[in-house]
């Protein structure tokens, strides 16, 4: 008998609606698959339909293998309830279209797992005018959260938002004048700092949201998955020193498989123990705390106002009112 996850899970049935952004590979893939294997209705919000379709096929094959192994806790049905919805986090228009599609098809949302991301990308700006990692990792997820929160508020008890952040926030800096890094050239733009910054902003958003959601059915938490062997290195494959860092970390047993990395996210999302937990930064499947900079309330407020400004064409007065 296989053991599956090594922690208890809340009951997961087809009426439990889950969104995993970037669910076609890596940490998001494993998270979507396991939550679906336990019985939930899962939407993977991805930029490529082809990659998502292949991922869903693979999830179903692996589900059959887990069943054959006798893994505990899996649902009785033979086919996973996983579906693709188009989302390109590098485009606010695509993000808005995803939100509209979701609202047309679904009336509830219980788990919003904000995982899609890119790391240490070279300096690049989106068509919306924002630094790429800022928009993909943070801004688009902020828009999704703002628009889907009202649905979550009406979806019954124990609804959770989990943001996949990173220990890269430990090397971040907070400077509103440099938030888009436009004063830098490609040569002196610090890819690590701007990746860390995007992950810092996610944590700051968690603190700001929890202040507003205090005493509601929706909690917000963050996770760091560890150093995980996924496709994340695609965006920094030209940086030799990071390749060496990954190789050395692997050599000394410091890396995780996608499943091991996903466990921290799955645990934060469905372990009943964390029903009312807020403001945690989970690492290695345990709640911990983020750094001092991320807890600075003055900076959190500055970032919140700035973000609302970035999204002024996308958020109505009513959306903003609902966020207060
Ligand atoms: N791996 C690590 O060591 C590590 C450490 C700390 C934090 N994290 C965080 O973990 C999260 C998941 O990363 P991973 O390691 O699983 O990497 P991954 O294997 O590269 O997966 C990233 C996912 O994000 C999606 N994505 C990228 N850009 C997107 C966009 N513009 N719109 C929509 N989706 C997009 C990717 O889709 P495509 O397949 O279409 O590109 C993919 O599904 C990220 O937020 C990352 O920052 C990872």
Short mmCIF file of C-alpha atoms and ligand atoms in Angstrom, two decimals:
data_model
loop_
_atom_site.label_atom_id
_atom_site.label_comp_id
_atom_site.label_asym_id
_atom_site.label_seq_id
_atom_site.Cartn_x
_atom_site.Cartn_y
_atom_site.Cartn_z
CA UNK A 1 0.00 0.00 0.00
CA UNK A 2 1.56 3.36 -1.05
CA UNK A 3 1.20 6.24 1.40
CA UNK A 4 0.54 9.25 -0.87
CA UNK A 5 0.79 12.46 1.09
CA UNK A 6 2.23 12.24 4.58
CA UNK A 7 -0.32 14.61 6.14
CA UNK A 8 -4.12 14.68 6.56
CA UNK A 9 -6.27 16.49 4.00
CA UNK A 10 -9.57 18.32 4.15
CA UNK A 11 -12.37 16.40 2.36
CA UNK A 12 -11.95 16.94 -1.38
CA UNK A 13 -14.93 16.30 -3.64
CA UNK A 14 -15.98 17.50 -7.08
CA UNK A 15 -17.69 20.53 -5.60
CA UNK A 16 -14.35 21.77 -4.23
CA UNK A 17 -13.09 24.20 -6.89
CA UNK A 18 -9.35 24.75 -7.15
CA UNK A 19 -7.29 27.01 -9.43
CA UNK A 20 -3.58 26.35 -9.90
CA UNK A 21 -1.77 28.89 -12.07
CA UNK A 22 1.08 27.35 -14.06
CA UNK A 23 -0.26 23.85 -13.40
CA UNK A 24 1.21 22.24 -16.51
CA UNK A 25 4.69 21.54 -15.14
CA UNK A 26 6.90 21.52 -12.05
CA UNK A 27 5.47 22.37 -8.65
CA UNK A 28 2.11 23.45 -10.09
CA UNK A 29 1.74 20.19 -12.02
CA UNK A 30 2.31 18.01 -8.95
CA UNK A 31 0.03 20.20 -6.85
CA UNK A 32 -2.83 20.10 -9.37
CA UNK A 33 -2.42 16.35 -9.87
CA UNK A 34 -2.43 15.42 -6.17
CA UNK A 35 -5.33 17.68 -5.27
CA UNK A 36 -7.28 16.24 -8.22
CA UNK A 37 -6.32 12.66 -7.31
CA UNK A 38 -7.89 13.27 -3.90
CA UNK A 39 -11.13 14.25 -5.65
CA UNK A 40 -11.28 18.02 -6.25
CA UNK A 41 -12.33 19.88 -9.40
CA UNK A 42 -9.09 21.51 -10.58
CA UNK A 43 -8.47 24.21 -13.17
CA UNK A 44 -4.94 24.61 -14.42
CA UNK A 45 -4.52 28.16 -15.69
CA UNK A 46 -1.72 28.01 -18.23
CA UNK A 47 -0.42 29.95 -21.20
CA UNK A 48 -0.14 26.97 -23.57
CA UNK A 49 -3.17 24.80 -24.30
CA UNK A 50 -0.93 22.21 -25.92
CA UNK A 51 1.32 21.89 -22.85
CA UNK A 52 -1.69 21.86 -20.54
CA UNK A 53 -3.47 19.14 -22.53
CA UNK A 54 -0.37 16.95 -22.48
CA UNK A 55 0.00 17.60 -18.76
CA UNK A 56 -3.60 16.50 -18.09
CA UNK A 57 -3.01 13.29 -20.08
CA UNK A 58 0.13 12.60 -18.04
CA UNK A 59 -1.68 13.34 -14.78
CA UNK A 60 -4.31 10.72 -15.67
CA UNK A 61 -1.64 8.13 -16.52
CA UNK A 62 0.15 8.79 -13.23
CA UNK A 63 -3.17 8.63 -11.39
CA UNK A 64 -3.76 5.14 -12.82
CA UNK A 65 -0.25 4.14 -11.71
CA UNK A 66 -0.84 5.47 -8.18
CA UNK A 67 -4.11 3.52 -8.03
CA UNK A 68 -2.35 0.36 -9.20
CA UNK A 69 0.22 0.89 -6.41
CA UNK A 70 -2.62 1.09 -3.91
CA UNK A 71 -1.83 4.64 -2.79
CA UNK A 72 -4.11 5.63 0.08
CA UNK A 73 -6.76 8.34 -0.01
CA UNK A 74 -7.27 8.58 -3.79
CA UNK A 75 -10.77 9.17 -5.19
CA UNK A 76 -12.75 6.23 -6.58
CA UNK A 77 -13.36 7.66 -10.08
CA UNK A 78 -10.98 6.64 -12.87
CA UNK A 79 -10.55 10.01 -14.52
CA UNK A 80 -9.30 13.24 -12.97
CA UNK A 81 -11.51 16.32 -12.97
CA UNK A 82 -8.77 18.64 -14.29
CA UNK A 83 -9.41 21.30 -16.93
CA UNK A 84 -7.39 23.89 -18.79
CA UNK A 85 -8.12 27.61 -18.87
CA UNK A 86 -5.95 30.00 -20.83
CA UNK A 87 -3.86 32.46 -18.79
CA UNK A 88 -0.78 34.39 -19.81
CA UNK A 89 0.42 36.26 -16.74
CA UNK A 90 2.61 38.46 -18.94
CA UNK A 91 -0.54 40.10 -20.33
CA UNK A 92 -3.19 41.95 -18.30
CA UNK A 93 -5.64 41.45 -21.18
CA UNK A 94 -5.12 37.67 -21.07
CA UNK A 95 -5.39 37.76 -17.28
CA UNK A 96 -8.71 39.60 -17.55
CA UNK A 97 -9.95 37.08 -20.14
CA UNK A 98 -9.02 34.23 -17.81
CA UNK A 99 -11.00 35.88 -14.99
CA UNK A 100 -14.03 36.31 -17.27
CA UNK A 101 -13.86 32.69 -18.47
CA UNK A 102 -13.58 31.46 -14.91
CA UNK A 103 -16.59 33.52 -13.83
CA UNK A 104 -18.66 32.24 -16.75
CA UNK A 105 -17.90 28.60 -15.99
CA UNK A 106 -17.65 28.44 -12.21
CA UNK A 107 -19.72 29.81 -9.37
CA UNK A 108 -17.43 28.86 -6.46
CA UNK A 109 -13.73 28.97 -5.67
CA UNK A 110 -12.22 27.32 -2.61
CA UNK A 111 -8.49 27.20 -3.29
CA UNK A 112 -6.55 29.76 -5.30
CA UNK A 113 -2.97 28.57 -5.70
CA UNK A 114 -0.83 31.27 -7.30
CA UNK A 115 2.16 29.36 -8.57
CA UNK A 116 3.01 30.44 -12.15
CA UNK A 117 6.36 32.14 -12.24
CA UNK A 118 9.65 32.87 -13.90
CA UNK A 119 13.00 33.41 -12.18
CA UNK A 120 16.01 35.62 -12.79
CA UNK A 121 14.80 36.59 -16.23
CA UNK A 122 16.84 39.15 -18.12
CA UNK A 123 15.51 42.71 -18.11
CA UNK A 124 12.37 42.77 -20.23
CA UNK A 125 9.14 44.78 -20.27
CA UNK A 126 5.66 43.53 -21.11
CA UNK A 127 3.29 45.21 -23.57
CA UNK A 128 1.58 46.64 -20.48
CA UNK A 129 4.85 48.40 -19.65
CA UNK A 130 5.89 46.46 -16.56
CA UNK A 131 9.05 44.56 -15.71
CA UNK A 132 8.36 40.96 -16.74
CA UNK A 133 8.91 39.20 -13.37
CA UNK A 134 6.93 41.93 -11.56
CA UNK A 135 3.97 41.31 -13.84
CA UNK A 136 4.12 37.50 -14.20
CA UNK A 137 4.90 36.65 -10.59
CA UNK A 138 3.05 39.44 -8.80
CA UNK A 139 0.83 41.89 -10.69
CA UNK A 140 -1.30 39.46 -12.69
CA UNK A 141 -1.82 37.31 -9.62
CA UNK A 142 -2.91 40.45 -7.73
CA UNK A 143 -5.51 41.13 -10.43
CA UNK A 144 -6.78 37.52 -10.32
CA UNK A 145 -7.01 37.66 -6.53
CA UNK A 146 -8.87 40.98 -6.53
CA UNK A 147 -11.44 39.81 -9.06
CA UNK A 148 -11.98 36.31 -7.66
CA UNK A 149 -12.05 37.20 -3.96
CA UNK A 150 -15.77 38.10 -4.00
CA UNK A 151 -16.51 34.57 -5.29
CA UNK A 152 -14.29 33.04 -2.61
CA UNK A 153 -16.06 35.09 0.07
CA UNK A 154 -19.32 33.39 -1.00
CA UNK A 155 -17.91 29.87 -1.33
CA UNK A 156 -18.32 28.67 2.26
CA UNK A 157 -15.87 28.05 5.04
CA UNK A 158 -12.14 27.46 4.81
CA UNK A 159 -11.22 29.06 1.49
CA UNK A 160 -7.49 29.57 1.02
CA UNK A 161 -5.20 31.62 -1.16
CA UNK A 162 -1.62 30.36 -1.27
CA UNK A 163 1.08 32.31 -3.06
CA UNK A 164 4.20 30.48 -4.18
CA UNK A 165 6.92 32.86 -3.10
CA UNK A 166 10.58 32.05 -2.58
CA UNK A 167 13.52 32.47 -0.25
CA UNK A 168 14.76 34.75 -3.04
CA UNK A 169 12.78 37.43 -1.13
CA UNK A 170 15.68 37.35 1.36
CA UNK A 171 17.88 39.11 -1.21
CA UNK A 172 15.30 41.67 -2.27
CA UNK A 173 15.21 45.43 -1.84
CA UNK A 174 12.31 47.86 -1.58
CA UNK A 175 12.59 51.10 -3.48
CA UNK A 176 9.48 52.60 -5.07
CA UNK A 177 11.61 54.73 -7.40
CA UNK A 178 13.24 51.62 -8.86
CA UNK A 179 10.30 49.25 -8.80
CA UNK A 180 10.34 48.77 -12.59
CA UNK A 181 14.13 49.05 -12.86
CA UNK A 182 13.88 51.28 -15.93
CA UNK A 183 16.98 53.25 -14.89
CA UNK A 184 19.08 50.13 -15.48
CA UNK A 185 20.51 48.73 -18.67
CA UNK A 186 20.42 45.02 -19.46
CA UNK A 187 24.03 44.84 -18.29
CA UNK A 188 23.52 46.27 -14.80
CA UNK A 189 19.97 45.07 -14.11
CA UNK A 190 20.21 42.61 -11.19
CA UNK A 191 18.11 39.65 -12.27
CA UNK A 192 18.35 38.03 -8.84
CA UNK A 193 17.24 41.18 -6.98
CA UNK A 194 14.28 41.76 -9.30
CA UNK A 195 13.23 38.10 -8.99
CA UNK A 196 13.54 38.45 -5.19
CA UNK A 197 11.55 41.68 -5.32
CA UNK A 198 8.66 40.03 -7.18
CA UNK A 199 8.58 37.34 -4.48
CA UNK A 200 8.78 40.00 -1.74
CA UNK A 201 5.74 41.78 -3.22
CA UNK A 202 3.74 38.53 -3.08
CA UNK A 203 4.48 38.26 0.65
CA UNK A 204 3.60 41.91 1.20
CA UNK A 205 0.33 41.34 -0.64
CA UNK A 206 -0.39 38.46 1.75
CA UNK A 207 -0.03 40.73 4.79
CA UNK A 208 -2.13 43.49 3.24
CA UNK A 209 -4.89 41.10 2.19
CA UNK A 210 -5.06 39.37 5.55
CA UNK A 211 -5.62 42.73 7.26
CA UNK A 212 -8.66 43.22 5.02
CA UNK A 213 -9.85 39.61 5.26
CA UNK A 214 -9.54 39.37 9.04
CA UNK A 215 -12.50 37.36 10.41
CA UNK A 216 -13.63 36.16 6.97
CA UNK A 217 -13.69 32.65 5.46
CA UNK A 218 -10.64 33.41 3.26
CA UNK A 219 -7.06 33.07 4.51
CA UNK A 220 -3.86 34.03 2.69
CA UNK A 221 -0.49 32.35 3.14
CA UNK A 222 2.80 32.00 1.27
CA UNK A 223 5.22 29.17 0.71
CA UNK A 224 8.82 28.57 -0.30
CA UNK A 225 9.05 25.17 -2.04
CA UNK A 226 12.81 24.66 -1.56
CA UNK A 227 15.33 24.37 -4.37
CA UNK A 228 13.37 22.23 -6.76
CA UNK A 229 14.46 20.55 -9.97
CA UNK A 230 11.89 21.90 -12.38
CA UNK A 231 11.92 23.84 -15.62
CA UNK A 232 12.40 27.09 -13.68
CA UNK A 233 15.99 27.41 -14.91
CA UNK A 234 14.73 28.03 -18.49
CA UNK A 235 14.76 31.77 -17.94
CA UNK A 236 18.30 31.84 -16.54
CA UNK A 237 19.97 29.03 -18.49
CA UNK A 238 22.46 31.60 -19.82
CA UNK A 239 23.73 32.35 -16.28
CA UNK A 240 26.58 29.90 -15.83
CA UNK A 241 27.07 30.52 -12.10
CA UNK A 242 23.46 29.57 -11.33
CA UNK A 243 23.79 26.37 -13.33
CA UNK A 244 26.85 25.50 -11.23
CA UNK A 245 24.95 26.44 -8.03
CA UNK A 246 22.08 24.07 -8.94
CA UNK A 247 24.49 21.29 -9.88
CA UNK A 248 26.45 21.62 -6.62
CA UNK A 249 23.26 21.83 -4.54
CA UNK A 250 22.03 18.64 -6.22
CA UNK A 251 25.37 16.93 -5.64
CA UNK A 252 25.09 17.62 -1.91
CA UNK A 253 21.46 16.45 -1.76
CA UNK A 254 20.03 19.96 -1.38
CA UNK A 255 17.51 19.83 -4.21
CA UNK A 256 13.97 18.49 -4.19
CA UNK A 257 11.91 16.67 -6.78
CA UNK A 258 8.82 18.55 -8.06
CA UNK A 259 6.63 16.35 -5.83
CA UNK A 260 8.76 17.09 -2.76
CA UNK A 261 8.64 20.81 -3.57
CA UNK A 262 4.89 20.69 -4.18
CA UNK A 263 4.25 19.04 -0.82
CA UNK A 264 4.75 22.35 1.01
CA UNK A 265 2.16 23.98 -1.26
CA UNK A 266 -0.30 21.08 -1.02
CA UNK A 267 0.12 20.98 2.76
CA UNK A 268 -0.58 24.71 3.11
CA UNK A 269 -3.60 24.33 0.80
CA UNK A 270 -5.38 21.26 2.15
CA UNK A 271 -4.07 20.27 5.57
CA UNK A 272 -7.06 20.81 7.93
CA UNK A 273 -4.63 21.94 10.64
CA UNK A 274 -4.14 25.25 8.81
CA UNK A 275 -7.82 26.14 8.48
CA UNK A 276 -7.58 29.53 10.20
CA UNK A 277 -3.89 30.18 9.77
CA UNK A 278 -2.86 33.52 8.22
CA UNK A 279 0.39 35.26 7.35
CA UNK A 280 2.49 32.10 7.44
CA UNK A 281 5.46 31.57 5.18
CA UNK A 282 5.60 27.77 4.87
CA UNK A 283 8.91 26.03 4.26
CA UNK A 284 9.50 22.27 4.41
CA UNK A 285 5.80 21.72 5.14
CA UNK A 286 5.89 23.90 8.27
CA UNK A 287 4.65 27.45 8.89
CA UNK A 288 7.47 29.90 9.42
CA UNK A 289 7.88 33.67 9.00
CA UNK A 290 9.10 35.86 6.18
CA UNK A 291 11.84 38.46 6.56
CA UNK A 292 11.60 41.82 8.33
CA UNK A 293 11.47 43.86 5.13
CA UNK A 294 8.34 42.02 3.97
CA UNK A 295 6.64 42.76 7.31
CA UNK A 296 7.17 46.54 7.02
CA UNK A 297 3.59 47.88 7.05
CA UNK A 298 4.52 51.25 5.59
CA UNK A 299 6.08 49.55 2.56
CA UNK A 300 3.12 47.18 2.29
CA UNK A 301 0.76 50.17 2.09
CA UNK A 302 2.95 51.91 -0.48
CA UNK A 303 3.04 48.79 -2.63
CA UNK A 304 -0.74 48.32 -2.32
CA UNK A 305 -1.45 51.87 -3.56
CA UNK A 306 1.11 51.58 -6.35
CA UNK A 307 -0.41 48.24 -7.47
CA UNK A 308 -3.94 49.66 -7.56
CA UNK A 309 -2.52 52.42 -9.77
CA UNK A 310 -0.98 49.84 -12.15
CA UNK A 311 -4.37 48.12 -12.41
CA UNK A 312 -6.57 51.22 -12.66
CA UNK A 313 -7.87 50.26 -16.09
CA UNK A 314 -8.72 46.78 -14.87
CA UNK A 315 -10.21 47.31 -11.41
CA UNK A 316 -13.50 49.15 -10.99
CA UNK A 317 -14.39 51.30 -7.98
CA UNK A 318 -16.60 48.42 -6.88
CA UNK A 319 -13.69 45.93 -7.09
CA UNK A 320 -11.56 48.23 -4.95
CA UNK A 321 -14.39 48.79 -2.45
CA UNK A 322 -14.70 45.02 -2.06
CA UNK A 323 -10.99 44.86 -1.26
CA UNK A 324 -11.22 47.36 1.60
N1 LIG B 1 12.10 25.54 -8.61
C1 LIG B 1 12.57 26.20 -7.57
O1 LIG B 1 13.68 25.93 -7.08
C2 LIG B 1 11.75 27.29 -6.94
C3 LIG B 1 12.23 27.88 -5.75
C4 LIG B 1 11.48 28.87 -5.15
C5 LIG B 1 10.30 29.28 -5.72
N2 LIG B 1 9.87 28.71 -6.88
C6 LIG B 1 8.61 29.20 -7.45
O2 LIG B 1 7.77 28.10 -7.73
C7 LIG B 1 6.84 28.46 -8.75
C8 LIG B 1 6.74 27.32 -9.75
O3 LIG B 1 7.98 27.18 -10.38
P1 LIG B 1 8.57 25.78 -10.87
O4 LIG B 1 9.85 25.60 -10.15
O5 LIG B 1 7.56 24.74 -10.85
O6 LIG B 1 8.98 26.21 -12.36
P2 LIG B 1 8.50 25.69 -13.80
O7 LIG B 1 8.67 24.22 -13.87
O8 LIG B 1 9.23 26.54 -14.78
O9 LIG B 1 6.95 26.05 -13.82
C9 LIG B 1 6.53 27.37 -13.90
C10 LIG B 1 5.09 27.41 -14.36
O10 LIG B 1 4.73 28.80 -14.51
C11 LIG B 1 4.21 28.95 -15.83
N3 LIG B 1 4.41 30.29 -16.37
C12 LIG B 1 5.57 30.94 -16.63
N4 LIG B 1 5.31 32.13 -17.22
C13 LIG B 1 3.96 32.23 -17.35
C14 LIG B 1 3.09 33.18 -17.89
N5 LIG B 1 3.52 34.31 -18.47
N6 LIG B 1 1.75 32.96 -17.82
C15 LIG B 1 1.26 31.82 -17.28
N7 LIG B 1 2.05 30.85 -16.77
C16 LIG B 1 3.39 31.05 -16.81
C17 LIG B 1 4.93 27.93 -16.68
O11 LIG B 1 4.23 27.72 -17.89
P3 LIG B 1 5.02 27.25 -19.24
O12 LIG B 1 5.28 25.79 -19.04
O13 LIG B 1 4.08 27.57 -20.33
O14 LIG B 1 6.28 28.04 -19.29
C18 LIG B 1 4.89 26.75 -15.72
O15 LIG B 1 3.62 26.15 -15.77
C19 LIG B 1 7.34 29.77 -9.35
O16 LIG B 1 6.55 30.83 -8.87
C20 LIG B 1 8.76 29.88 -8.80
O17 LIG B 1 9.17 31.21 -8.66
C21 LIG B 1 10.56 27.73 -7.50
#
